[in-house]
PDB file of C-alpha atoms in Angstrom:
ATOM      1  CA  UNK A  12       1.340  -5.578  -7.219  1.00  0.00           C
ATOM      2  CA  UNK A  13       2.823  -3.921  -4.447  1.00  0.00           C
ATOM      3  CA  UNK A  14       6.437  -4.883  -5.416  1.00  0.00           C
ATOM      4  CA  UNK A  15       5.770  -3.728  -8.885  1.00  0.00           C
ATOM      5  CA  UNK A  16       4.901  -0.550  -7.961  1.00  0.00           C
ATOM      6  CA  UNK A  17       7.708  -0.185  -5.582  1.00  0.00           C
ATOM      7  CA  UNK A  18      10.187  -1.418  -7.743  1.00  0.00           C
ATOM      8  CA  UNK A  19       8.808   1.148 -10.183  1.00  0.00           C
ATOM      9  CA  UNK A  20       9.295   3.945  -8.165  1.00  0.00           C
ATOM     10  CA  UNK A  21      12.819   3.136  -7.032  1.00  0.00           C
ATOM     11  CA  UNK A  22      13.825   2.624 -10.791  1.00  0.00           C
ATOM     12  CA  UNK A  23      12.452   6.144 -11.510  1.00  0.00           C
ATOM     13  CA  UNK A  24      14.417   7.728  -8.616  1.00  0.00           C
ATOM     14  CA  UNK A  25      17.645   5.819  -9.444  1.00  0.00           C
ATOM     15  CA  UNK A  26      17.263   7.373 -12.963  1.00  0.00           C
ATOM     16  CA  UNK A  27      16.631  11.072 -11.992  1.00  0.00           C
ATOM     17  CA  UNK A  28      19.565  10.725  -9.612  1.00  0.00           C
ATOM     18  CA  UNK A  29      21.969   8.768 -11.928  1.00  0.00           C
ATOM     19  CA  UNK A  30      21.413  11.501 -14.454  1.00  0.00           C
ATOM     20  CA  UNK A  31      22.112  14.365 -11.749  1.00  0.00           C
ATOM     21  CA  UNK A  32      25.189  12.528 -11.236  1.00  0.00           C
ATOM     22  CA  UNK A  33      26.141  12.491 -14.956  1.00  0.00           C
ATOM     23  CA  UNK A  34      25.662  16.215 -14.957  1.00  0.00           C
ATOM     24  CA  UNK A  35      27.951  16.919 -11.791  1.00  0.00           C
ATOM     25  CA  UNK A  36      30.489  14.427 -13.031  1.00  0.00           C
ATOM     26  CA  UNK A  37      31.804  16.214 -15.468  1.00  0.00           C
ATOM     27  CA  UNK A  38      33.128  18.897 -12.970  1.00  0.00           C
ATOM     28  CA  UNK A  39      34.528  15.720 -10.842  1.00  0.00           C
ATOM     29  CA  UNK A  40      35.824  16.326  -7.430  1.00  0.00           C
ATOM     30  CA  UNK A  41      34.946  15.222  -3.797  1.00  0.00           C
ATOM     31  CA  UNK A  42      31.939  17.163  -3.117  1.00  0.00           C
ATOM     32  CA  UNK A  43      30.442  15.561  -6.085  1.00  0.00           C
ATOM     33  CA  UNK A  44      31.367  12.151  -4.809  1.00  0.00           C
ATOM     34  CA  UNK A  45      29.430  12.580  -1.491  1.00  0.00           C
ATOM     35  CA  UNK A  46      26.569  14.099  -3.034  1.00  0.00           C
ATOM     36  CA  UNK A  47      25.959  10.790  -4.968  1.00  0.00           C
ATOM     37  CA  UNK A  48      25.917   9.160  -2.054  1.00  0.00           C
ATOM     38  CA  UNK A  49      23.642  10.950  -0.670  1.00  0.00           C
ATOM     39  CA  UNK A  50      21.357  10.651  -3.421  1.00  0.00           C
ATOM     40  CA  UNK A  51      21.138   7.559  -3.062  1.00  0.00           C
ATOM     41  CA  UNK A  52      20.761   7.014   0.777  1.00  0.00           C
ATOM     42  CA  UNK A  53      17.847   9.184  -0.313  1.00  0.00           C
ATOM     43  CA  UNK A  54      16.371   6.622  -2.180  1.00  0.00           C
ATOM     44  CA  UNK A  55      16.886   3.863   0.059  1.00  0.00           C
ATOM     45  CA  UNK A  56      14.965   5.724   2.761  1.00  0.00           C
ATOM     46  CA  UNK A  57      12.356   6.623   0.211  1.00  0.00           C
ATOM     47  CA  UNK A  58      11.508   3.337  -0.745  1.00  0.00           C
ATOM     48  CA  UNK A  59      11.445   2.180   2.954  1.00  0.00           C
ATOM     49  CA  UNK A  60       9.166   4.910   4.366  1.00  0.00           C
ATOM     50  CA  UNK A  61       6.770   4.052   1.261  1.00  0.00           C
ATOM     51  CA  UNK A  62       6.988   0.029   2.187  1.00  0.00           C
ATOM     52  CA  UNK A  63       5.780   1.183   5.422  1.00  0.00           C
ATOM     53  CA  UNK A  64       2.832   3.360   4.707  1.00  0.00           C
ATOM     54  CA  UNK A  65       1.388   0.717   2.342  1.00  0.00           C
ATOM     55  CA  UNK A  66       1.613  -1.734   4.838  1.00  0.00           C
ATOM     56  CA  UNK A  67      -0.340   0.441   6.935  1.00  0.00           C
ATOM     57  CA  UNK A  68      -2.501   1.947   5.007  1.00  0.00           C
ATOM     58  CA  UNK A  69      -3.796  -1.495   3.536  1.00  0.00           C
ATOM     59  CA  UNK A  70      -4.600  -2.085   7.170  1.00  0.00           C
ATOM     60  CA  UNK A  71      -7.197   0.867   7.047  1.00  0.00           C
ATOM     61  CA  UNK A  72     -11.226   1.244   6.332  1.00  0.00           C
ATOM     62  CA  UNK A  73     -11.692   3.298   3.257  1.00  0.00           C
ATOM     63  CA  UNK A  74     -14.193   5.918   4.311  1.00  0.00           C
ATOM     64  CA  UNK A  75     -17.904   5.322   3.220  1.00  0.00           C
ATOM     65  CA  UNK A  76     -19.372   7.647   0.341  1.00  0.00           C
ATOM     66  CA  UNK A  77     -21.541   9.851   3.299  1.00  0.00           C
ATOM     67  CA  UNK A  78     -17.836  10.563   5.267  1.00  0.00           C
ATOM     68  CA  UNK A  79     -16.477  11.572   1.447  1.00  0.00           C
ATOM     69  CA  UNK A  80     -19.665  13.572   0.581  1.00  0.00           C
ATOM     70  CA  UNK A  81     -19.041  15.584   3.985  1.00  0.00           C
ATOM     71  CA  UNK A  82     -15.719  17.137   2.327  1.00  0.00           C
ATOM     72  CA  UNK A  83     -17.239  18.376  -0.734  1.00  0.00           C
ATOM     73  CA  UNK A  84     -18.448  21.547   0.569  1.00  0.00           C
ATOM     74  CA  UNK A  85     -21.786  23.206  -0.892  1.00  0.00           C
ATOM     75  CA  UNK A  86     -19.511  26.324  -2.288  1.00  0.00           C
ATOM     76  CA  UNK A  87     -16.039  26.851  -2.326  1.00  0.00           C
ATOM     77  CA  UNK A  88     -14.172  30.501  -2.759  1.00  0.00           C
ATOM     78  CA  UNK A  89     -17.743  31.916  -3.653  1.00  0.00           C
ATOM     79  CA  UNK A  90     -18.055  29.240  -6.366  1.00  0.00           C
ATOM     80  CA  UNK A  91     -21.505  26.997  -6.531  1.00  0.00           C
ATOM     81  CA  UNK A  92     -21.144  23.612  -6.547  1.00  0.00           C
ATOM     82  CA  UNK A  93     -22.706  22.250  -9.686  1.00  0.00           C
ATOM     83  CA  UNK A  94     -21.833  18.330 -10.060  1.00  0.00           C
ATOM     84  CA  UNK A  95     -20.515  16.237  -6.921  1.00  0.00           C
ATOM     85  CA  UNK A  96     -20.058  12.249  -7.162  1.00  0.00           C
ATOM     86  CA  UNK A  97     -18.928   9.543  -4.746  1.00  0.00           C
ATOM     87  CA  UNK A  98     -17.813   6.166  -4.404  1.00  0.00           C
ATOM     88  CA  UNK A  99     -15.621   2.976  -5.320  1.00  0.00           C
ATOM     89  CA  UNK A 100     -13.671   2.660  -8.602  1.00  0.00           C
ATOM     90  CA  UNK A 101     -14.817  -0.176 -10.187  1.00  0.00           C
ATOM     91  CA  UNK A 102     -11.582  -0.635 -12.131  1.00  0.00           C
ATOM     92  CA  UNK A 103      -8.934   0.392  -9.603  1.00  0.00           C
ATOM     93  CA  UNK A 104     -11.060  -0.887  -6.451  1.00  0.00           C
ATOM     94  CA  UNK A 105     -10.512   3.392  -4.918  1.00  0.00           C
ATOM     95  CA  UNK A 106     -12.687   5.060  -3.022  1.00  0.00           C
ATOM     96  CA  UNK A 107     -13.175   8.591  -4.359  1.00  0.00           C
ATOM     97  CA  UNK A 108     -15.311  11.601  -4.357  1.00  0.00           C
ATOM     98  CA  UNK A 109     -15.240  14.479  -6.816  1.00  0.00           C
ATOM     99  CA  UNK A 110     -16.766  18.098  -6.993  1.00  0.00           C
ATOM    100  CA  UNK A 111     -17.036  20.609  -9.486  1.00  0.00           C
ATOM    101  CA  UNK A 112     -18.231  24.630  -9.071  1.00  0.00           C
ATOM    102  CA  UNK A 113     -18.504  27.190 -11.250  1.00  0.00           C
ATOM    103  CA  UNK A 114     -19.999  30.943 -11.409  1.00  0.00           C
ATOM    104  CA  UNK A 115     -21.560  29.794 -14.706  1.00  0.00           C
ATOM    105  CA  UNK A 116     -18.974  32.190 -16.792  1.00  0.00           C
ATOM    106  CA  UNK A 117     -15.345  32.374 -16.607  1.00  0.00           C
ATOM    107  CA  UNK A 118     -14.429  30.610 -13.187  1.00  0.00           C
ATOM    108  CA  UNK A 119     -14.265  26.609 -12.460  1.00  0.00           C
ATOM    109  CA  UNK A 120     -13.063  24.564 -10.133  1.00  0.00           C
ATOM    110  CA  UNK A 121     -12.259  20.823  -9.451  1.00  0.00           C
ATOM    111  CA  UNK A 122     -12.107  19.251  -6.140  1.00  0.00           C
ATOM    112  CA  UNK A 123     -10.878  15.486  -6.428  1.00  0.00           C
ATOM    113  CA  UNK A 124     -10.370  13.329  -3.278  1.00  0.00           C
ATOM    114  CA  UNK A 125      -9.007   9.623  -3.078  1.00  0.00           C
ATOM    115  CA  UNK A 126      -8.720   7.355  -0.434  1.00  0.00           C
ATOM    116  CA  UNK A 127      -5.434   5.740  -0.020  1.00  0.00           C
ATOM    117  CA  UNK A 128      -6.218   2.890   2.104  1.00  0.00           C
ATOM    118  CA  UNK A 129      -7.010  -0.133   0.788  1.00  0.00           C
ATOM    119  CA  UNK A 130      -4.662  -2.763  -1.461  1.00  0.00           C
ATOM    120  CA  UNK A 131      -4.565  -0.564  -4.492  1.00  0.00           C
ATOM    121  CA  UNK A 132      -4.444   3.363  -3.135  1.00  0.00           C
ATOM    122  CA  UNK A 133      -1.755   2.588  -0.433  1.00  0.00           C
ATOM    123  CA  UNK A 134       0.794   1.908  -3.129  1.00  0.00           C
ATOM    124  CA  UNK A 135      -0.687   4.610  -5.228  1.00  0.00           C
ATOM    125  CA  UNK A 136      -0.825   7.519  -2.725  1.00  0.00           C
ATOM    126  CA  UNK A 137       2.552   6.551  -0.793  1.00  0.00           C
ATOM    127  CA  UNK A 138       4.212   6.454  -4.409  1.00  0.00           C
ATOM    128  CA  UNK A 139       2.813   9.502  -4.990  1.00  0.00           C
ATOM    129  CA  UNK A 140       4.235  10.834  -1.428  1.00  0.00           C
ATOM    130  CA  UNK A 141       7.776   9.884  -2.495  1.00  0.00           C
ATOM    131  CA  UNK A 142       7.541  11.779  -5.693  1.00  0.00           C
ATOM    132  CA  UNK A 143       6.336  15.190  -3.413  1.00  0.00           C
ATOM    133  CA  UNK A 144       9.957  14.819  -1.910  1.00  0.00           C
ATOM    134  CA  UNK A 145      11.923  15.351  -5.291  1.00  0.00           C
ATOM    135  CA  UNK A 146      12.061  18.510  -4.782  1.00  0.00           C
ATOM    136  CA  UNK A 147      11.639  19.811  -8.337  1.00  0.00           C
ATOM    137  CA  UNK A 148      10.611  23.065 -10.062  1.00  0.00           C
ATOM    138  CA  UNK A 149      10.107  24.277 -13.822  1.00  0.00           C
ATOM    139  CA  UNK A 150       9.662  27.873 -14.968  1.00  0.00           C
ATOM    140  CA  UNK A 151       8.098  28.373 -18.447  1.00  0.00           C
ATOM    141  CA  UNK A 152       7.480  31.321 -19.917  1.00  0.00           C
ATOM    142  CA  UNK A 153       3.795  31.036 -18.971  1.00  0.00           C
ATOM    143  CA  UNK A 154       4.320  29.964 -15.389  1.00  0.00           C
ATOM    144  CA  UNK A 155       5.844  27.074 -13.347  1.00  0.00           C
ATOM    145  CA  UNK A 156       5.081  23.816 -11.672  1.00  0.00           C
ATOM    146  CA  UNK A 157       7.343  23.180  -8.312  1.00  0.00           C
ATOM    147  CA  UNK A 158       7.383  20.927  -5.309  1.00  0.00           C
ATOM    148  CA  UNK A 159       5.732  22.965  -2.060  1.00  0.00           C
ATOM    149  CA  UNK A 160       4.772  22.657   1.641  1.00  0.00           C
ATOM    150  CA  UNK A 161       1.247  23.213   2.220  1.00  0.00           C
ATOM    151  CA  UNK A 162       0.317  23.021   6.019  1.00  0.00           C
ATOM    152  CA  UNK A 163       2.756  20.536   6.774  1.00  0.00           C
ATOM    153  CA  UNK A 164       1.934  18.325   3.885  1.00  0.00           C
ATOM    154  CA  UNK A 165       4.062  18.043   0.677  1.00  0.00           C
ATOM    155  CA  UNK A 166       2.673  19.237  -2.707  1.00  0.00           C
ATOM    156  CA  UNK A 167       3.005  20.017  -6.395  1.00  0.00           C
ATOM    157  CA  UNK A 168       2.067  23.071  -7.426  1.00  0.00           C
ATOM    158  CA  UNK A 169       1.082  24.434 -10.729  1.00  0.00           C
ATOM    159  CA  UNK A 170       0.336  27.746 -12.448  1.00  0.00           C
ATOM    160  CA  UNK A 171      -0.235  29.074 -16.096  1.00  0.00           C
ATOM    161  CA  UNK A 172      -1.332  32.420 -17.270  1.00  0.00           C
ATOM    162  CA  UNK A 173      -1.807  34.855 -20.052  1.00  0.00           C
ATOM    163  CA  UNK A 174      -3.637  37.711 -21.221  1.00  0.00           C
ATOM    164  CA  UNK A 175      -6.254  36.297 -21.273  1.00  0.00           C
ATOM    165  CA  UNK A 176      -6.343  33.130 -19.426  1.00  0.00           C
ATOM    166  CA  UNK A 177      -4.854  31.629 -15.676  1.00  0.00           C
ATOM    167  CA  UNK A 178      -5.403  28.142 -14.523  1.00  0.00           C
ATOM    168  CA  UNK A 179      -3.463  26.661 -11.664  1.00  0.00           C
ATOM    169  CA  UNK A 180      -3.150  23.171  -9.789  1.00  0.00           C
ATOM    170  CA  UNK A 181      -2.869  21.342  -6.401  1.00  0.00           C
ATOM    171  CA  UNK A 182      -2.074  18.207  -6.037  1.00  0.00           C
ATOM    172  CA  UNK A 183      -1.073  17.570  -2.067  1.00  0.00           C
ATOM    173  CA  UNK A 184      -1.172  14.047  -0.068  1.00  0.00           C
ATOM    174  CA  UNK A 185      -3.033  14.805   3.705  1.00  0.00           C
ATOM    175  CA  UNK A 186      -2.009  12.787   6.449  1.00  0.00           C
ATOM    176  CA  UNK A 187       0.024   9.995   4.513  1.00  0.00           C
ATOM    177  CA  UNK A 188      -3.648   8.690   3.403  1.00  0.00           C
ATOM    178  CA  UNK A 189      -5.669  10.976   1.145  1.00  0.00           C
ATOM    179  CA  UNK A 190      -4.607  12.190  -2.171  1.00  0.00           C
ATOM    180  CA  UNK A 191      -6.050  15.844  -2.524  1.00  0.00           C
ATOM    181  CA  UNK A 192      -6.366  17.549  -6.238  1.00  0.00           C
ATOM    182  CA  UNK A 193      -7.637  21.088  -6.892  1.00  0.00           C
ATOM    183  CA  UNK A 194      -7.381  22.355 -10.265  1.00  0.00           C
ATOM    184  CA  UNK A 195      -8.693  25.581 -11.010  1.00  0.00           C
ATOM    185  CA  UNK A 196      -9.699  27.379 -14.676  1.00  0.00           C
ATOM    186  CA  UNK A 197      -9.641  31.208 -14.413  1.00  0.00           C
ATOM    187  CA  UNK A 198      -8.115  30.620 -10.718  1.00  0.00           C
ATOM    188  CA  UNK A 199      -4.804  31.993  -9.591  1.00  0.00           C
ATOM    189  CA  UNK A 200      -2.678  29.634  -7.578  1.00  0.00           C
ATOM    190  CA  UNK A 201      -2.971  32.424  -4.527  1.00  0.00           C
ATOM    191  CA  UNK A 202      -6.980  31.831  -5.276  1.00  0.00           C
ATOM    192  CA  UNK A 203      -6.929  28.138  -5.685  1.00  0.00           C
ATOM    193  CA  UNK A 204      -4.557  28.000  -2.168  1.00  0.00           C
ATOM    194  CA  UNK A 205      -7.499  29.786  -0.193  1.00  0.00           C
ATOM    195  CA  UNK A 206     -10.097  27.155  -1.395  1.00  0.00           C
ATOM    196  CA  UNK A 207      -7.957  24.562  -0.497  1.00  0.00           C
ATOM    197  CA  UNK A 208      -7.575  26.330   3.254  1.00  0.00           C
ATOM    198  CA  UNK A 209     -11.603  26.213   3.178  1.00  0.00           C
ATOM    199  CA  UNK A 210     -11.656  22.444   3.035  1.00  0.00           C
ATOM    200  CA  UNK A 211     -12.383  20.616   6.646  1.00  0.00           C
ATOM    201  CA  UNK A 212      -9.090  18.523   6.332  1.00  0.00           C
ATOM    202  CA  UNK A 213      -8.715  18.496   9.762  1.00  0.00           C
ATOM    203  CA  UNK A 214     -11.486  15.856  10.195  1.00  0.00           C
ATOM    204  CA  UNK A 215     -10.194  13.641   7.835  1.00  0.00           C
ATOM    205  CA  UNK A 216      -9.395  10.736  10.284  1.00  0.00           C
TER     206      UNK A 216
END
């Protein structure tokens, strides 16, 4: 499974780059020519440094539903939390916890966590890592979704808004292991940023 996934992931990056190298073709010259290359060293190193978190990561514990209930805090940015659930995934074999709050009206958020160690989420999360490093961005006319740093740990980043409507998104990978996702419905990014500040990620092991 683990080659699978791997060999996924490289094909994907070999196909963003190849086309990035169609589009710079066409102006031809040497600059091009070493930016290719680069591209694809890029991959290369991608692909290793995700060979070797899997191979540590499968090493590790998963944490137990109490350690994963102790990150889903009671209220988060003045929110109430109104649903909060913990444990394996029977299908994918993951150890998760989710968390949802609400001020009963207008604001929501949800807090999803996933462990990555284990057989299946070290492939999963250290895939996931390699796609953070893409360094991508799209503006709409509505908002944007971009590649960010978030305290030292790489992140996509969403927003949408209107006149009378904003939801934004987090989705950041914590210390190589645990795959963080905040989504947020009548939440700014700025907002949804804070309540990701308020989490205790700095006892995540």
């Amino acid at each position: 499974m683990k080659k699978l996934m791997l060999s996924a992931a490289a094909l994907v990056l070999f196909c963003c780059s190849k086309e990035e190298s169609k589009q710079k073709a066409k102006s031809g010259g040497l600059s091009d020519v070493v930016s290719n290359v680069k591209n694809y060293s890029k991959i290369n190193s991608s692909v290793q440094d995700v060979s070797k978190n899997i191979e540590t990561l499968k090493k590790m514990t998963p944490l137990t539903n109490e350690e994963l209930k102790a990150l889903l805090p009671e209220e988060l940015l003045g929110l109430k939390r109104k649903e909060l659930s913990v444990g394996d995934n029977a299908m994918m074999q993951l150890a998760s916890a989710e968390a949802k709050y609400s001020d009963g009206d207008q604001k929501k958020i949800k807090l999803e966590i996933m462990d990555g160690a284990g057989e299946t989420g070290s492939a999963m999360v250290s895939i996931l890592m390699m796609s953070f490093n893409m360094n991508k961005e799209k503006i709409t006319e509505t908002g944007y979704e971009k590649t960010a740093e978030i305290n030292g740990n790489k992140a996509i980043i969403k927003e949408n808004s209107g006149e009378n409507y904003v939801n934004s998104s987090i989705q950041m990978v914590a210390k190589n292991r645990y795959l963080i996702t905040l989504t947020g419905d009548g939440i700014s990014y700025d907002d949804l940023e804070k309540a990701l500040n308020q989490l205790k990620l700095s006892q995540l092991k």
